[in-house]
Structure formats: structure tokens, C-alpha cells
Tab-separated table of C-alpha atoms in Angstrom:
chain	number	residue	atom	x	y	z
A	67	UNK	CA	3.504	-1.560	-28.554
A	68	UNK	CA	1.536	1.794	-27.209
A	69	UNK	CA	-1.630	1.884	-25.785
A	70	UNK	CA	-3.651	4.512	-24.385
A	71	UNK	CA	-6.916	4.157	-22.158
A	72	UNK	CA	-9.147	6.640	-20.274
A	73	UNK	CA	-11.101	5.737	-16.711
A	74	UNK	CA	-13.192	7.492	-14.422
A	75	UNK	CA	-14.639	6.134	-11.383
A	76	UNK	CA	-16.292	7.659	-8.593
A	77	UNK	CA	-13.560	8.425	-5.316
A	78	UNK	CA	-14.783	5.992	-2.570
A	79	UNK	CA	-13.063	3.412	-1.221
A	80	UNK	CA	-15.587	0.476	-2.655
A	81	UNK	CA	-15.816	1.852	-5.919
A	82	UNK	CA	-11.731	2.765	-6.538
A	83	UNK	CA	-10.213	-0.534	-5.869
A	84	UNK	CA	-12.807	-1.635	-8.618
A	85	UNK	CA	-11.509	1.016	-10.665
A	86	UNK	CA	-7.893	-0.108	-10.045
A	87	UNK	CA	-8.455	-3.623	-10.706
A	88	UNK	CA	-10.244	-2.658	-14.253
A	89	UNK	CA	-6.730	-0.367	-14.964
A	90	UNK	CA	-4.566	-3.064	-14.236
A	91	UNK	CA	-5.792	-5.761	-15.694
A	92	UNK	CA	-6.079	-3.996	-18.983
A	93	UNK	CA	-2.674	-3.094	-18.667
A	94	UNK	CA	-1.808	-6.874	-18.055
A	95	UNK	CA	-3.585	-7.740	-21.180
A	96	UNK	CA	-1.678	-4.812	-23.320
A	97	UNK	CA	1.339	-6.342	-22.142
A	98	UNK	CA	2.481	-4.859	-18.746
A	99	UNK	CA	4.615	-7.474	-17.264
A	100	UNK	CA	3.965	-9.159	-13.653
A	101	UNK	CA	7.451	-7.557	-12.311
A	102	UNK	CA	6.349	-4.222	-13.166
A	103	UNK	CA	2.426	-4.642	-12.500
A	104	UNK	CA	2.906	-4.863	-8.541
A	105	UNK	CA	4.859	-1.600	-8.300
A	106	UNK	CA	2.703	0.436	-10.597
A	107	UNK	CA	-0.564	-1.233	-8.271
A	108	UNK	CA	0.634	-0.456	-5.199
A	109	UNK	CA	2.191	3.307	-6.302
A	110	UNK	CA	-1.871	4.178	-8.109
A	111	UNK	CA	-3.845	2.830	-5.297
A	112	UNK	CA	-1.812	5.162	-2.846
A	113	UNK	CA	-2.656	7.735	-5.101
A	114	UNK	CA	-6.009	7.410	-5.158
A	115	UNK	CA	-6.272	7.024	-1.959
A	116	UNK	CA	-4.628	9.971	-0.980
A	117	UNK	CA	-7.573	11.737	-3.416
A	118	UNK	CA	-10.124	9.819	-1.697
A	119	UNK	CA	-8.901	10.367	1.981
A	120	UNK	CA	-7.261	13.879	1.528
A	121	UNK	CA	-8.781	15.945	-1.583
A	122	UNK	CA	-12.158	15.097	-1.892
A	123	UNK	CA	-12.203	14.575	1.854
A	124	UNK	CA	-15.441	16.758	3.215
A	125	UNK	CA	-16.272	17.579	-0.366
A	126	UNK	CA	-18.635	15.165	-0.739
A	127	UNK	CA	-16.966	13.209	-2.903
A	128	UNK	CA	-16.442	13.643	-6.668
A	129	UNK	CA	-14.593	11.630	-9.731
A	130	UNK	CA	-11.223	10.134	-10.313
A	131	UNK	CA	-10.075	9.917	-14.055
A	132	UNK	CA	-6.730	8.057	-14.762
A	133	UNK	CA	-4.984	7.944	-18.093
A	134	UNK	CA	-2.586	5.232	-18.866
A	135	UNK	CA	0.051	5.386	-22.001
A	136	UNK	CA	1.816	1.734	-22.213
A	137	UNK	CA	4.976	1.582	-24.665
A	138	UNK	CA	7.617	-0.761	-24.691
A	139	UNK	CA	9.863	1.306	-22.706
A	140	UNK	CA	7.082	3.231	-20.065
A	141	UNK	CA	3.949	3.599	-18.590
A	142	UNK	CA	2.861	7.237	-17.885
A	143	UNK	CA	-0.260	7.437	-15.260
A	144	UNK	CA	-1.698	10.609	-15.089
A	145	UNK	CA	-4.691	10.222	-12.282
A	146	UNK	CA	-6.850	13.653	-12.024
A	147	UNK	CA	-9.355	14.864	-9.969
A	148	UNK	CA	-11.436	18.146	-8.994
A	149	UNK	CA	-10.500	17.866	-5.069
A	150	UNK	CA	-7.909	20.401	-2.742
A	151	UNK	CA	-4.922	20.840	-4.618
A	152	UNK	CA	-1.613	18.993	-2.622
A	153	UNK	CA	-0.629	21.038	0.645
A	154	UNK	CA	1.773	23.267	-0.475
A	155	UNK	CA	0.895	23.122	-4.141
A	156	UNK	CA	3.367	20.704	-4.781
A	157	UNK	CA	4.502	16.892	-3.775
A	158	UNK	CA	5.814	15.741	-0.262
A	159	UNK	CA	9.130	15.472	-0.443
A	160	UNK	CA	10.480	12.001	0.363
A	161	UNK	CA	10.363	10.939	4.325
A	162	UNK	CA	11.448	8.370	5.614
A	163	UNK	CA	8.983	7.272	8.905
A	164	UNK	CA	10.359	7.392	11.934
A	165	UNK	CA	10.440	4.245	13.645
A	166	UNK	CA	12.709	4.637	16.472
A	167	UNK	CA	9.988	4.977	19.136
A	168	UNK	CA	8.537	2.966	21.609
A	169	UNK	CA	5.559	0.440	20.064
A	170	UNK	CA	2.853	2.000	21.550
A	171	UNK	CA	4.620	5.470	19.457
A	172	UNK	CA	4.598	3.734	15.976
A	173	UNK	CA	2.934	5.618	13.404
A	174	UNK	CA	-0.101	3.933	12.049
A	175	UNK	CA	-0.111	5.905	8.770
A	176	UNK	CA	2.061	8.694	6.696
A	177	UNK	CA	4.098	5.801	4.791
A	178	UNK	CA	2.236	6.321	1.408
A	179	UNK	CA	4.699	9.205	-0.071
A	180	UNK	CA	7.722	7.410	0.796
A	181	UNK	CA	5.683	4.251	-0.989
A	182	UNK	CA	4.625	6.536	-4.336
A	183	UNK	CA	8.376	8.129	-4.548
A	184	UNK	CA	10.225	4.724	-4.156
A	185	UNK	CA	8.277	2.980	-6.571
A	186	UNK	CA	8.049	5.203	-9.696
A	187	UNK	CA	10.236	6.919	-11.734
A	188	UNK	CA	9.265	10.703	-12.104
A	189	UNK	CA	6.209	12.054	-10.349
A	190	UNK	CA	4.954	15.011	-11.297
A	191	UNK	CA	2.503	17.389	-9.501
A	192	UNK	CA	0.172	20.348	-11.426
A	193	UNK	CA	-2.981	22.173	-10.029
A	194	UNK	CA	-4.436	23.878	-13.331
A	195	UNK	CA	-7.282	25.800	-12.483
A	196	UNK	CA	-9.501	23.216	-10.215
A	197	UNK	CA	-8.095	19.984	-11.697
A	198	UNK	CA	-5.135	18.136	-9.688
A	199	UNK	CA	-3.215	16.163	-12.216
A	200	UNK	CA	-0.143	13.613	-10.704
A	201	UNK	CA	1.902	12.081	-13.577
A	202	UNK	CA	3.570	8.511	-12.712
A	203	UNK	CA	6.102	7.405	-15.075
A	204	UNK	CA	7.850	3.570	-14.909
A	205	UNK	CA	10.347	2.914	-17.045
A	206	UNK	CA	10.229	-0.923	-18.198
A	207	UNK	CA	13.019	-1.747	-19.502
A	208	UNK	CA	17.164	-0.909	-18.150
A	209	UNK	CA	17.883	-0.193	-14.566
A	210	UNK	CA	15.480	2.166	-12.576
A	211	UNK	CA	17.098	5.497	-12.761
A	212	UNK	CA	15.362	6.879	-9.620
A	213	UNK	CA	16.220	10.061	-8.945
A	214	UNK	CA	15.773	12.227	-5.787
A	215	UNK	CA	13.568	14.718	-7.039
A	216	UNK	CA	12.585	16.281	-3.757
A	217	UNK	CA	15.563	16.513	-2.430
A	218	UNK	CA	17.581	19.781	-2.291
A	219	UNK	CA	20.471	20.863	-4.761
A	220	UNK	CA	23.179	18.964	-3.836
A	221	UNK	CA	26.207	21.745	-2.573
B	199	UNK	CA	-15.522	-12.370	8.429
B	200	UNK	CA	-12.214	-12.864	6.396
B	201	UNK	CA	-10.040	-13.613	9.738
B	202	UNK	CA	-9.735	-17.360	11.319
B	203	UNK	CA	-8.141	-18.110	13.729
B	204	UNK	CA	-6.840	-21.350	16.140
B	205	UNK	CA	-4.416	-22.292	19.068
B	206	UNK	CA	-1.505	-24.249	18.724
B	207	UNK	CA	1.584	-24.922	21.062
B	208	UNK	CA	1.865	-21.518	22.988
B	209	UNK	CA	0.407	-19.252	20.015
B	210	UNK	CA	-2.708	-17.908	18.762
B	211	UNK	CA	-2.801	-17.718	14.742
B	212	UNK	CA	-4.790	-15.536	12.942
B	213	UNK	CA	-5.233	-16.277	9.084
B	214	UNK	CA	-6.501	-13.783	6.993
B	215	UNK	CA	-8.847	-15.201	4.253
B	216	UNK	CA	-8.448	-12.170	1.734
B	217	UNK	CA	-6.541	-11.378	-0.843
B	218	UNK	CA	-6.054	-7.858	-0.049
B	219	UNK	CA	-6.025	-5.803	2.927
B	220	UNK	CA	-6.557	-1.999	1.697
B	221	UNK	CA	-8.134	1.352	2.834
B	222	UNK	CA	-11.595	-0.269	2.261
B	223	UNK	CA	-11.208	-3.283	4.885
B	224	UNK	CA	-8.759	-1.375	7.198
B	225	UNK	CA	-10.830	-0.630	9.879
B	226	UNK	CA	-13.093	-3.864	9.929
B	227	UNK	CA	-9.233	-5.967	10.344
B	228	UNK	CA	-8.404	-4.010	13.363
B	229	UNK	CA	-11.208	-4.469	14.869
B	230	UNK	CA	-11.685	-7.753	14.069
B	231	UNK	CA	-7.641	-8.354	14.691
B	232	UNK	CA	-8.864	-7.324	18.623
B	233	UNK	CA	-11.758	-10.009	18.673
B	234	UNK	CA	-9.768	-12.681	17.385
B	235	UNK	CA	-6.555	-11.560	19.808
B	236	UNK	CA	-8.443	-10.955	22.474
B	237	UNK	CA	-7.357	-12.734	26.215
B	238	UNK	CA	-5.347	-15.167	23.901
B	239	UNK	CA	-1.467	-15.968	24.252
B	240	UNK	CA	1.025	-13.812	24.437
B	241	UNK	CA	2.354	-14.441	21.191
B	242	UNK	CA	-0.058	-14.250	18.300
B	243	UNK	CA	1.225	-15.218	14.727
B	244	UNK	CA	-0.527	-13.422	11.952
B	245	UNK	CA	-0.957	-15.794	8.790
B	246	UNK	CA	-1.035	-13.690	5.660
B	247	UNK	CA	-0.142	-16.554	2.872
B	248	UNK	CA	-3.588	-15.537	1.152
B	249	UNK	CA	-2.894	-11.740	0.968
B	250	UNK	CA	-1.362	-10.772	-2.523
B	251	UNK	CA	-1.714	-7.231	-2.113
B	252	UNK	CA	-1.995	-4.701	0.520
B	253	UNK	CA	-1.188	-0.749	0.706
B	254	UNK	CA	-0.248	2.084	3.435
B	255	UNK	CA	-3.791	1.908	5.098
B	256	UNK	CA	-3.199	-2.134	5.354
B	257	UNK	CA	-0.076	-1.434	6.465
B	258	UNK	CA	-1.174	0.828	8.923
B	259	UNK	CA	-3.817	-1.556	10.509
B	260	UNK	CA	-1.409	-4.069	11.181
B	261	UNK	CA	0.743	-1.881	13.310
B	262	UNK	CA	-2.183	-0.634	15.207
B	263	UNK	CA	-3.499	-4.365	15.330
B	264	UNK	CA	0.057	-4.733	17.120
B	265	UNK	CA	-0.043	-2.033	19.511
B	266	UNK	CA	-3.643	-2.921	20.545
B	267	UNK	CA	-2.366	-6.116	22.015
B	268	UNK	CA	-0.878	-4.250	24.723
B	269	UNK	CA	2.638	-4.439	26.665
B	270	UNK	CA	4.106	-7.829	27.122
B	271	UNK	CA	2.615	-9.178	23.699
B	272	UNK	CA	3.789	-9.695	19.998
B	273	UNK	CA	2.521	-10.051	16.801
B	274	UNK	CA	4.343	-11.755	14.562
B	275	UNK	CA	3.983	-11.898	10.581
B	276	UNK	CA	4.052	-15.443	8.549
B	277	UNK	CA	3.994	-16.461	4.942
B	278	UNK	CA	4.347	-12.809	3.084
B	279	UNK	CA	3.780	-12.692	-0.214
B	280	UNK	CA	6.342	-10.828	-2.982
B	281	UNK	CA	4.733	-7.403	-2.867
B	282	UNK	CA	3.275	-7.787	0.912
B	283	UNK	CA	7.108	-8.303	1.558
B	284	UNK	CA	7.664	-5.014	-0.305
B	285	UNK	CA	5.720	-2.484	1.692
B	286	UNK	CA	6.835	-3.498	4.517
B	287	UNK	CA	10.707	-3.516	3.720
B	288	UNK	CA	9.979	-0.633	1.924
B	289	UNK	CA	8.272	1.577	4.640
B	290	UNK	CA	11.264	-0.349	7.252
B	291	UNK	CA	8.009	-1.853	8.808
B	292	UNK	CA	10.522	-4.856	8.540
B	293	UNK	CA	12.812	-3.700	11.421
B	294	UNK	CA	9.488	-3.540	13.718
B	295	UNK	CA	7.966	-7.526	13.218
B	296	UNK	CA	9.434	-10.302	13.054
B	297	UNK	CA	8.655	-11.691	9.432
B	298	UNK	CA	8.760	-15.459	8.590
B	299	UNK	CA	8.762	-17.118	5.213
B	300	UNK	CA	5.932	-19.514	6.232
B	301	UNK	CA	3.816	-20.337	9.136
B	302	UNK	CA	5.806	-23.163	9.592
B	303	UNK	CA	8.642	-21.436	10.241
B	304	UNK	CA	6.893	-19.192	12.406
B	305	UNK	CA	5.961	-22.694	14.255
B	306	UNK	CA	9.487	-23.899	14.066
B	307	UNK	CA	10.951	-21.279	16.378
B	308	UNK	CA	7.972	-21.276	19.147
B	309	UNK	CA	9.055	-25.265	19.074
B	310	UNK	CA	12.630	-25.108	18.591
């Protein structure tokens, strides 16, 4: 089993969760099993809506293109777009959210790193030229062999 | 609207009739969270058994949907769904609400 499909969608809010729902139920029908399909959801639509909110925000919008690479053993989503690169020119590290504040202190927003590094496998950040391209891997099969990529060296 | 919502022993419950609650319908459920909540019980008990899906922004709308109620009020969460029950034990969101299986759990402790 490999597969390989190309979209593009415009980056607003109506027109990406369209988008999303086209990549993801082709993936379904190529064989991208229910256990796996929630995670890999939930990590692309934070994505994209980090692209949406944060790079194309005051830009006046602009396009979203996603490739997808299904094997047996992975899924590699590369999403790509022509907005700010990533503060920094790389990925947030992982953060947890504070929560130990009074309720009217809770956050209402800032969770969707932590979501994108818990739920894939390697993420991957380049800025070539004026394209932003994030790489998503999932491994499918075995035990998840996350690794804390943002974190420091260990001593 | 995609929220309903009805009165029953000391709590107001809110049902959301959507399967998702994302960046695009953020806004609209907070502000409809605040007409539905509005001079109420204390204790509201937020029905989301029809929600298969929501993100960070979702996520974020309920909290503020929480705070908005003011001191001396809670929200509670009822009937979460496999990946709705992700985010928020994922983001710790978990620690914050109260989260019940079903609605009739929820129910169960107001009565019990």
C-alpha cells in the first residue's frame, strides 16, 4: 500500500475544514485506519489553522497545499503555504499550558503546539525562499516512538 | 442555531447539535453559550454527545464559555466523545471541568 495525493484550498476558515474533510476521507478510503485518522485530523486542522490565523493573517489571505504519502507503516503530511515564516524560523518547542491560575486566568488559546507535538511523530519545520513547508509523520504500525524533539540536549 | 437547551432538577443543559466545534463556529458558540446560560442556574451542564470532533479554537471557546458565567457558577462537560476526550486530557483541560461519561451521569450526581 502507498498512496500519494496533492490538495490546495484557499486558507479561510469555511473553505479549510472542507479541505480537511476531502484529505481525510481519501485517506480513509486508501486505508488509513479509524485509530490513527482522529490523531492525524486533529494534528492537520491545528496546522492549518495556525496558517490561517497566524501566516496569512493580514495578508489577505492566500492558498494551502497539503501532500499526503500513505504506506503501510506512515503517513507523511507536508502542508505548505506562501504566508510569514514560523516566529523564530523554526517550531515552538513543546509547552505545556499553564493551568494553575484562578478561572477567570485560564488561557483561552495557545494549546495547539502542545496538541501538533503530542500527536505526531516527527514534525519538521523549513522556510525555503517564501514557501513554509511543516512535515507530519505518523507511524502506523509498533509503539509511537515520540521523541522530544524540542527539548534541549539532555546533560 | 446548533445549541438547545432545557431545565431540569437544579441545572440548565445546553446540547450542542453539531458535530464539530472548530475555529469556524468558535465565536458564534460563545456567544451563543452566553444566551443560552444567561440568568439560568448556577450549575449548567454542557451536553456534547453529538460533537465528534473539535480542535484548540473549540477548546478554547469552552473555557471562555466557562469563565463568562461568572464567580459562583460551573460548567460542567457530559457525554465526550473518544477524540473530544482527547484534547481535553491532552491540553490537561481535564483537571479544570468536571467531565462525565453521559448526561445521565452528569444528572446522577445533581440527584444523588
Amino acid at each position: 500500500m502507498s498512496h500519494h495525493s496533492s490538495h490546495s484550498f484557499k486558507a479561510n476558515e469555511r473553505t479549510v475544514r472542507d479541505g480537511i474533510t476531502t484529505v481525510m476521507s481519501q485517506l480513509r478510503a486508501r486505508g488509513l485506519a479509524d485509530q490513527h485518522a482522529g490523531d492525524v485530523e486533529l494534528a492537520l486542522v491545528e496546522v492549518v489553522n495556525n496558517v490561517v490565523e497566524h501566516g496569512y493573517a493580514g495578508l489577505g489571505g492566500g492558498l494551502i497545499h497539503i501532500d499526503a504519502q500513505l504506506s503501510a507503516t506512515g503517513l507523511d503530511l507536508c502542508v505548505s503555504d506562501f504566508g510569514r515564516p514560523l516566529p523564530g524560523g523554526h517550531v515552538p518547542p513543546m509547552q505545556a499550558v499553564d493551568l494553575d491560575c484562578p478561572r477567570a486566568a485560564l488561557p483561552e488559546g495557545g494549546f495547539g503546539w502542545s496538541l501538533i507535538h503530542q500527536l505526531t511523530d516527527v514534525l519538521r519545520y523549513e522556510r525555503r525562499g517564501t514557501r513554509n513547508t511543516l512535515l507530519m509523520r505518523f507511524f502506523l504500525t509498533g509503539p509511537r516512538r515520540k521523541r522530544q524533539r524540542s527539548a534541549p540536549p539532555a546533560p | 442555531m446548533f445549541l438547545t437547551s432545557t431545565q431540569r432538577g437544579g441545572a440548565r443543559i445546553v446540547s450542542v447539535k453539531a458535530e464539530r466545534i472548530d475555529a469556524a463556529v468558535a465565536i458564534q458558540f460563545k456567544e451563543d453559550m452566553r444566551v443560552e446560560t444567561e440568568g439560568g442556574p448556577d450549575r449548567v451542564i454542557l451536553n456534547l454527545s453529538d460533537v465528534s470532533f473539535i480542535d484548540s479554537s473549540g477548546l478554547g471557546a469552552i473555557v471562555a464559555a466557562m469563565k463568562q458565567l461568572g464567580a459562583g457558577r460551573r460548567l460542567d462537560l457530559a457525554g465526550l466523545r473518544p477524540m473530544v476526550d482527547k484534547v481535553f486530557r491532552l491540553t490537561r483541560m481535564d483537571t479544570v471541568f468536571t467531565l462525565f461519561p453521559s448526561l445521565e451521569d452528569a444528572m446522577a450526581e445533581l440527584e444523588g
